Amino acid sequence: MSIRNILKINMCNVGFYFRELKKGIMLVFLVFFFKTTNAQTLQEYIKEARENNPELKAAQNVLDVSLERVNEVGGLPNTTVGTGYFVSEPETRTGAQKVKFTAQQSIPWFGTIKARKETASTESEVNKNELEIARRKITLLVEQTYYKLYELKARQNILVEQNKLLDTYIEIALKEVENNRASAVDVLKFNIAKNNLQNEEEILKGEILTVETAMNQLLHRDGFEPLVVPDNLFIPEEEPTMILDDITYHPELMTYDHLNDLLDKREDVNTKESLPSIGLGLDYVIVEERPNISFSDNGKDIVMPTISLSVPLFSKKYKSRSKQYELQKEEVYQKREASQNNLENMMEEAINNRITARINYDTQQKNILQAKQAEKIILSAYQTTQLNFEDVLDVQQMLLDFENKKIEAIAMYFMQTAVLNYLR
């Protein structure tokens, strides 16, 4: 049985396969120019994540609570109200005392309430910055997942077109076997190459499913929804201007600045709470009239305004708080330094990686162009001499490798751009 019968392919003529081969080549190298018109834009994904992500909702709730706390700390302590009945009635000139009512309001030292409100307000600024950090991190995750998905799907498209191209080569090889210009080994080599491509396709399907699942979780969608990304991304010819000289006002660093202010405010509150608090009150005593006596003040009730001071004689706890705040400020300073170093390292790494991605992209562009020229030379020779299938396989493998590296460079460039956007 011939190779032709084994593969069950009905061949026509070599010219037909040569035309099909050229069509296949065109598809491989035009695959990136296709534009998906229904693709959801990256900004829409980011907006959806910001609206639905539970981590952001939780951070927003924390901020709302801290804003409401400003109203809480602005209030006075509870008013004390009491009453008492005289079991043994003390006698006065105007009569016997029967019942006593007492009301007292404690008032913190001057400026204490204002200091507490300022402390709560500063705490809300900390939470506001933490919300902004959470938003930026979610945005970064969405962008990087989006570009990773682009990379995988672009590689998948390349494999699909490469498979079609190999089918054309297999048909040509079969025809050449019939004409005794090639061996069955050449056909088997193409089949092995095709098997390897199909293996890579299956692996990519699993990777794409994993990334799409992660993206749906970021968007907090119910169930699984396929995601569409464009497959026409290109690195711009000219590097866009990005001002990244100073990260002083990055929310991560601003959070530590506000934490430092918060500790100062807490120390101010602690100082004022160590001072006496004032108590204003009013006592009202009901007096019973004296019998058989008539005078103007007989049975007149007693009204007595009171004032008191609550003096914190034992100040150990206030001194301890001051020491704690001092230590916490040192902790905040060290954490801020570490965070700044980390952000600066992230910036340097992202800039260098983006430069590397551009270099790799330009290199692969040149490699692809030269590989296509080599392929053209091989195919041109086919019109007059025997086609060298070994060279064809080598060139196809090189093209596949160059295309994959080009896609990786594009994805890397935009992922690092996302990091730089996070740092802005």
Coordinates of C-alpha atoms in Angstrom, one line a residue:
M1 CA 0.0 0.0 0.0
S2 CA 1.4 3.4 -1.0
I3 CA 1.8 6.4 1.3
R4 CA -1.0 8.1 -0.6
N5 CA -3.4 5.3 0.2
I6 CA -2.4 5.3 3.9
L7 CA -3.1 9.1 4.3
K8 CA -6.1 8.9 2.1
I9 CA -5.3 12.1 0.2
N10 CA -6.4 12.7 -3.3
M11 CA -3.6 14.8 -5.0
C12 CA -4.2 17.0 -8.0
N13 CA -1.0 18.6 -9.3
V14 CA 2.1 20.2 -7.9
G15 CA 1.1 23.7 -9.2
F16 CA -2.1 23.6 -7.2
Y17 CA -0.2 22.8 -4.0
F18 CA 2.3 25.5 -4.6
R19 CA -0.5 28.0 -4.8
E20 CA -2.0 26.7 -1.6
L21 CA 1.4 26.8 0.0
K22 CA 1.7 30.5 -0.8
K23 CA -1.8 31.1 0.7
G24 CA -0.8 29.3 3.9
I25 CA 2.3 31.4 4.2
M26 CA 0.3 34.6 3.8
L27 CA -2.0 33.5 6.6
V28 CA 0.8 32.9 9.0
F29 CA 2.3 36.3 8.6
L30 CA -0.9 38.3 8.4
V31 CA -2.4 36.7 11.5
F32 CA -1.5 39.7 13.7
F33 CA -3.3 42.2 11.4
F34 CA -6.7 40.7 12.1
K35 CA -8.8 43.0 14.4
T36 CA -11.4 41.6 16.6
T37 CA -14.3 44.1 16.3
N38 CA -16.3 42.7 19.2
A39 CA -13.4 42.6 21.7
Q40 CA -14.1 44.1 25.1
T41 CA -11.6 46.9 25.7
L42 CA -9.1 46.8 28.5
Q43 CA -10.6 49.9 30.1
E44 CA -14.0 48.2 30.2
Y45 CA -12.5 45.2 32.0
I46 CA -10.7 47.6 34.5
K47 CA -14.0 49.4 35.1
E48 CA -15.9 46.2 35.7
A49 CA -13.2 45.0 38.1
R50 CA -13.3 48.2 40.1
E51 CA -17.1 48.1 40.3
N52 CA -17.4 44.4 41.3
N53 CA -14.2 43.2 42.9
P54 CA -14.9 42.3 46.6
E55 CA -11.5 43.5 47.8
L56 CA -12.2 47.0 46.6
K57 CA -15.7 46.9 48.0
A58 CA -14.2 45.9 51.4
A59 CA -11.6 48.7 51.2
Q60 CA -14.4 51.2 50.4
N61 CA -16.4 50.1 53.4
V62 CA -13.4 50.6 55.6
L63 CA -13.1 54.1 54.3
D64 CA -16.8 54.8 54.8
V65 CA -16.5 53.6 58.4
S66 CA -13.5 55.8 59.1
L67 CA -15.3 58.8 57.7
E68 CA -18.3 58.2 59.9
R69 CA -16.0 57.8 62.9
V70 CA -15.2 61.5 62.7
N71 CA -18.8 62.2 63.8
E72 CA -18.5 59.6 66.6
V73 CA -15.5 61.0 68.3
G74 CA -16.9 64.6 68.1
G75 CA -19.5 63.8 70.7
L76 CA -19.4 64.4 74.5
P77 CA -19.3 61.5 77.1
N78 CA -22.6 60.2 78.4
T79 CA -24.6 62.5 80.7
T80 CA -24.9 61.0 84.2
V81 CA -28.4 61.2 85.7
G82 CA -29.2 59.8 89.2
T83 CA -31.8 59.9 91.9
G84 CA -31.9 59.1 95.6
Y85 CA -34.5 58.7 98.3
F86 CA -33.7 59.8 101.9
V87 CA -34.4 56.9 104.2
S88 CA -33.3 59.0 107.1
E89 CA -34.6 62.4 106.3
P90 CA -32.2 65.2 107.2
E91 CA -34.0 68.2 108.7
T92 CA -33.3 71.7 107.5
R93 CA -34.7 75.1 108.5
T94 CA -37.2 74.9 105.6
G95 CA -38.2 71.3 106.1
A96 CA -37.1 67.6 105.7
Q97 CA -35.3 66.5 102.5
K98 CA -37.2 63.7 100.7
V99 CA -35.7 63.0 97.3
K100 CA -32.6 64.1 95.5
F101 CA -32.1 64.2 91.7
T102 CA -28.6 64.6 90.1
A103 CA -27.4 65.3 86.6
Q104 CA -23.8 65.7 85.5
Q105 CA -21.9 66.1 82.3
S106 CA -18.2 65.4 81.9
I107 CA -16.4 67.7 79.4
P108 CA -12.9 66.8 78.2
W109 CA -10.1 69.3 78.5
F110 CA -10.1 72.2 76.1
G111 CA -9.2 71.0 72.5
T112 CA -9.5 67.3 73.2
I113 CA -12.6 66.8 71.1
K114 CA -11.0 68.8 68.2
A115 CA -7.8 66.7 68.5
R116 CA -9.9 63.5 68.4
K117 CA -11.7 64.6 65.2
E118 CA -8.5 65.5 63.6
T119 CA -7.1 62.1 64.5
A120 CA -10.1 60.3 63.0
S121 CA -9.9 62.5 59.9
T122 CA -6.2 61.6 59.4
E123 CA -7.1 57.9 59.8
S124 CA -9.6 58.3 57.0
E125 CA -6.8 59.7 54.8
V126 CA -4.8 56.5 55.5
N127 CA -7.8 54.4 54.5
K128 CA -8.3 56.6 51.4
N129 CA -4.8 55.9 50.3
E130 CA -5.1 52.2 51.0
L131 CA -8.2 52.2 48.8
E132 CA -6.3 53.8 46.0
I133 CA -3.5 51.3 46.4
A134 CA -6.1 48.5 46.2
R135 CA -7.5 50.0 43.0
R136 CA -4.1 50.3 41.4
K137 CA -3.2 46.7 42.3
I138 CA -6.5 45.4 40.9
T139 CA -5.9 47.5 37.7
L140 CA -2.3 46.1 37.5
L141 CA -3.6 42.5 37.9
V142 CA -6.3 43.0 35.2
E143 CA -3.8 44.5 32.8
Q144 CA -1.2 41.8 33.3
T145 CA -3.8 39.0 33.0
Y146 CA -5.2 40.7 29.9
Y147 CA -1.8 40.8 28.2
K148 CA -1.0 37.2 29.3
L149 CA -4.2 36.1 27.7
Y150 CA -3.3 38.0 24.5
E151 CA 0.0 36.2 24.5
L152 CA -1.5 32.8 24.8
K153 CA -4.2 33.4 22.2
A154 CA -1.8 34.9 19.8
R155 CA 0.4 31.9 20.1
Q156 CA -2.6 29.7 19.6
N157 CA -3.5 31.5 16.3
I158 CA 0.1 31.1 15.1
L159 CA -0.1 27.3 15.8
V160 CA -3.4 27.0 13.9
E161 CA -2.0 28.7 10.8
Q162 CA 1.2 26.7 11.1
N163 CA -0.8 23.5 11.1
K164 CA -2.5 24.6 7.9
L165 CA 0.8 25.3 6.4
L166 CA 2.2 21.9 7.4
D167 CA -0.9 20.2 5.8
T168 CA 0.1 21.9 2.5
Y169 CA 3.7 20.7 2.8
I170 CA 2.5 17.2 3.6
E171 CA 0.4 17.2 0.4
I172 CA 3.4 18.4 -1.6
A173 CA 5.7 15.8 0.0
L174 CA 3.2 13.0 -0.9
K175 CA 3.1 14.1 -4.5
E176 CA 6.9 14.2 -4.5
V177 CA 7.0 10.6 -3.1
E178 CA 4.8 9.5 -6.0
N179 CA 7.2 11.2 -8.4
N180 CA 10.2 9.5 -6.7
R181 CA 11.6 13.0 -5.8
A182 CA 11.1 12.5 -2.0
S183 CA 10.9 9.6 0.5
A184 CA 8.3 8.5 2.9
V185 CA 10.6 9.7 5.7
D186 CA 10.0 13.3 4.6
V187 CA 6.3 12.8 4.9
L188 CA 6.7 11.2 8.4
K189 CA 8.9 14.1 9.5
F190 CA 6.2 16.6 8.6
N191 CA 3.6 14.5 10.4
I192 CA 5.8 14.4 13.5
A193 CA 6.1 18.2 13.3
K194 CA 2.3 18.5 13.0
N195 CA 1.9 16.2 16.0
N196 CA 4.1 18.4 18.1
L197 CA 2.1 21.5 17.0
Q198 CA -1.1 19.8 18.0
N199 CA 0.4 18.9 21.3
E200 CA 1.3 22.5 21.9
E201 CA -2.2 23.6 21.0
E202 CA -3.7 21.3 23.6
I203 CA -1.4 22.6 26.3
L204 CA -2.2 26.2 25.3
K205 CA -5.9 25.5 25.6
G206 CA -5.4 24.5 29.3
E207 CA -3.3 27.6 29.9
I208 CA -5.8 29.9 28.3
L209 CA -8.6 28.3 30.4
T210 CA -6.6 29.0 33.6
V211 CA -5.9 32.6 32.7
E212 CA -9.5 33.2 31.7
T213 CA -10.7 31.7 35.0
A214 CA -8.3 34.1 36.9
M215 CA -9.6 37.0 34.9
N216 CA -13.3 36.2 35.6
Q217 CA -12.4 36.0 39.3
L218 CA -10.8 39.4 39.1
L219 CA -14.0 40.7 37.5
H220 CA -16.1 38.8 40.1
R221 CA -18.3 37.3 37.4
D222 CA -20.9 34.6 38.2
G223 CA -19.6 31.5 36.5
F224 CA -17.2 31.3 33.6
E225 CA -17.4 33.7 30.6
P226 CA -15.0 33.5 27.6
L227 CA -12.9 36.6 27.2
V228 CA -12.0 38.2 23.9
V229 CA -8.7 40.1 23.5
P230 CA -7.3 41.8 20.4
D231 CA -4.6 40.0 18.5
N232 CA -3.2 43.0 16.8
L233 CA -1.0 44.5 19.5
F234 CA 2.3 46.2 18.4
I235 CA 5.1 47.9 20.2
P236 CA 5.1 51.6 19.2
E237 CA 8.0 52.7 17.0
E238 CA 8.7 55.7 19.3
E239 CA 8.8 55.2 23.1
P240 CA 6.0 57.2 24.7
T241 CA 7.1 59.8 27.3
M242 CA 6.5 58.7 30.9
I243 CA 7.5 61.0 33.8
L244 CA 8.7 58.6 36.5
D245 CA 11.5 60.6 38.1
D246 CA 9.7 61.0 41.5
I247 CA 7.6 58.5 43.3
T248 CA 7.3 60.6 46.4
Y249 CA 3.5 61.0 45.9
H250 CA 2.8 57.3 45.2
P251 CA -0.1 56.2 47.4
E252 CA 2.0 53.5 49.1
L253 CA 4.4 56.2 50.4
M254 CA 1.7 58.7 51.1
T255 CA 0.0 56.1 53.3
Y256 CA 3.1 56.0 55.5
D257 CA 3.2 59.8 55.6
H258 CA -0.4 59.8 56.8
L259 CA 0.4 57.1 59.3
N260 CA 3.2 59.3 60.7
D261 CA 0.7 62.2 60.9
L262 CA -1.8 59.9 62.6
L263 CA 0.7 59.0 65.3
D264 CA 1.4 62.6 65.9
K265 CA -2.4 63.3 66.2
R266 CA -2.8 60.3 68.6
E267 CA 0.0 61.7 70.8
D268 CA -1.7 65.0 70.9
V269 CA -4.9 63.3 72.0
N270 CA -3.0 61.3 74.6
T271 CA -1.5 64.5 76.0
K272 CA -4.9 66.2 76.3
E273 CA -6.5 63.2 77.9
S274 CA -3.7 63.2 80.5
L275 CA -5.1 66.6 81.6
P276 CA -8.1 67.0 84.0
S277 CA -11.6 66.7 82.6
I278 CA -14.3 69.1 83.9
G279 CA -17.6 68.0 85.2
L280 CA -20.7 70.3 85.3
G281 CA -23.7 69.2 87.2
L282 CA -26.9 70.1 88.9
D283 CA -28.5 68.7 92.1
Y284 CA -32.2 69.1 92.8
V285 CA -33.6 68.2 96.3
I286 CA -37.3 68.0 97.1
V287 CA -38.0 69.4 100.6
E288 CA -41.2 68.7 102.6
E289 CA -43.0 71.6 104.3
R290 CA -42.7 71.8 108.0
P291 CA -46.1 71.4 109.6
N292 CA -47.8 74.0 111.8
I293 CA -45.2 76.7 110.8
S294 CA -45.8 79.4 108.3
F295 CA -42.9 81.4 106.7
S296 CA -41.9 82.3 103.2
D297 CA -39.3 79.5 102.5
N298 CA -41.2 76.7 104.1
G299 CA -40.8 73.5 101.9
K300 CA -38.6 75.3 99.4
D301 CA -36.7 72.8 97.2
I302 CA -33.0 73.0 96.9
V303 CA -31.2 73.7 93.6
M304 CA -27.4 73.3 93.6
P305 CA -25.1 73.7 90.5
T306 CA -21.9 71.7 90.8
I307 CA -18.5 71.7 89.2
S308 CA -15.8 69.0 89.5
L309 CA -12.4 68.0 88.1
S310 CA -11.3 64.5 87.2
V311 CA -7.6 64.5 87.7
P312 CA -5.5 61.6 86.3
L313 CA -3.1 61.2 89.2
F314 CA -1.7 58.0 87.9
S315 CA -0.2 58.9 84.5
K316 CA 1.7 55.7 83.8
K317 CA -0.7 54.6 81.0
Y318 CA -0.3 57.9 79.2
K319 CA 3.5 57.7 79.4
S320 CA 3.3 54.1 78.0
R321 CA 1.1 55.3 75.1
S322 CA 3.7 58.0 74.3
K323 CA 6.4 55.4 74.2
Q324 CA 4.4 53.2 72.0
Y325 CA 3.7 56.0 69.5
E326 CA 7.4 56.8 69.4
L327 CA 8.3 53.2 68.6
Q328 CA 5.5 53.0 66.0
K329 CA 6.8 56.1 64.3
E330 CA 10.2 54.4 64.0
E331 CA 8.4 51.4 62.5
V332 CA 6.5 53.5 60.0
Y333 CA 9.8 55.2 59.0
Q334 CA 11.5 51.9 58.4
K335 CA 8.6 50.5 56.4
R336 CA 8.4 53.7 54.3
E337 CA 12.1 53.3 53.5
A338 CA 11.6 49.7 52.5
S339 CA 8.5 50.5 50.4
Q340 CA 10.4 53.3 48.6
N341 CA 13.3 51.0 47.9
N342 CA 10.8 48.4 46.6
L343 CA 9.0 50.9 44.4
E344 CA 12.3 52.2 43.0
N345 CA 13.5 48.7 42.2
M346 CA 10.1 47.9 40.5
M347 CA 10.6 51.0 38.4
E348 CA 14.1 50.2 37.4
E349 CA 13.2 46.6 36.6
A350 CA 10.1 47.6 34.6
I351 CA 12.1 50.1 32.6
N352 CA 14.9 47.6 31.9
N353 CA 12.4 44.8 31.0
R354 CA 10.5 47.1 28.7
I355 CA 13.8 48.1 26.9
T356 CA 14.7 44.4 26.7
A357 CA 11.2 43.6 25.2
R358 CA 11.7 46.3 22.6
I359 CA 15.1 44.9 21.7
N360 CA 13.8 41.4 21.4
Y361 CA 10.8 42.6 19.4
D362 CA 13.1 44.4 16.9
T363 CA 15.4 41.4 16.7
Q364 CA 12.5 39.0 16.0
Q365 CA 11.1 41.3 13.4
K366 CA 14.5 41.0 11.5
N367 CA 14.7 37.3 12.1
I368 CA 11.2 36.7 10.7
L369 CA 12.0 38.8 7.7
Q370 CA 15.2 36.9 7.0
A371 CA 13.5 33.5 7.6
K372 CA 10.8 34.5 5.1
Q373 CA 13.4 35.3 2.6
A374 CA 15.1 32.0 3.2
E375 CA 11.7 30.2 2.7
K376 CA 11.1 32.2 -0.5
I377 CA 14.5 31.0 -1.8
I378 CA 13.7 27.4 -0.9
L379 CA 10.3 27.6 -2.6
S380 CA 11.7 29.3 -5.7
A381 CA 14.2 26.5 -6.1
Y382 CA 11.3 24.0 -6.1
Q383 CA 10.2 25.2 -9.5
T384 CA 13.4 23.8 -11.1
T385 CA 14.9 21.3 -8.7
Q386 CA 13.8 18.9 -6.0
L387 CA 12.4 20.5 -2.8
N388 CA 14.7 20.2 0.2
F389 CA 12.1 19.2 2.9
E390 CA 14.7 19.2 5.6
D391 CA 15.4 22.9 4.9
V392 CA 11.7 23.6 4.8
L393 CA 11.2 22.0 8.3
D394 CA 14.1 23.9 9.7
V395 CA 12.8 27.2 8.4
Q396 CA 9.3 26.5 9.6
Q397 CA 10.6 25.7 13.1
M398 CA 12.7 28.9 13.1
L399 CA 9.6 30.9 12.0
L400 CA 7.5 29.4 14.7
D401 CA 10.2 30.2 17.3
F402 CA 10.6 33.7 16.1
E403 CA 6.9 34.4 16.1
N404 CA 6.5 33.1 19.6
K405 CA 9.4 35.2 20.8
K406 CA 7.9 38.2 19.1
I407 CA 4.6 37.6 20.8
E408 CA 6.3 37.2 24.2
A409 CA 8.2 40.5 23.7
I410 CA 4.9 42.3 22.9
A411 CA 3.2 40.9 26.0
M412 CA 6.3 41.7 28.1
Y413 CA 6.4 45.3 26.9
F414 CA 2.8 46.0 27.8
M415 CA 3.0 44.1 31.1
Q416 CA 5.9 46.3 32.1
T417 CA 4.1 49.4 30.9
A418 CA 1.3 48.3 33.3
V419 CA 3.8 48.2 36.2
L420 CA 5.0 51.7 35.3
N421 CA 1.4 53.0 35.2
Y422 CA 1.0 51.5 38.7
L423 CA 4.0 53.5 39.9
R424 CA 2.8 56.8 38.4

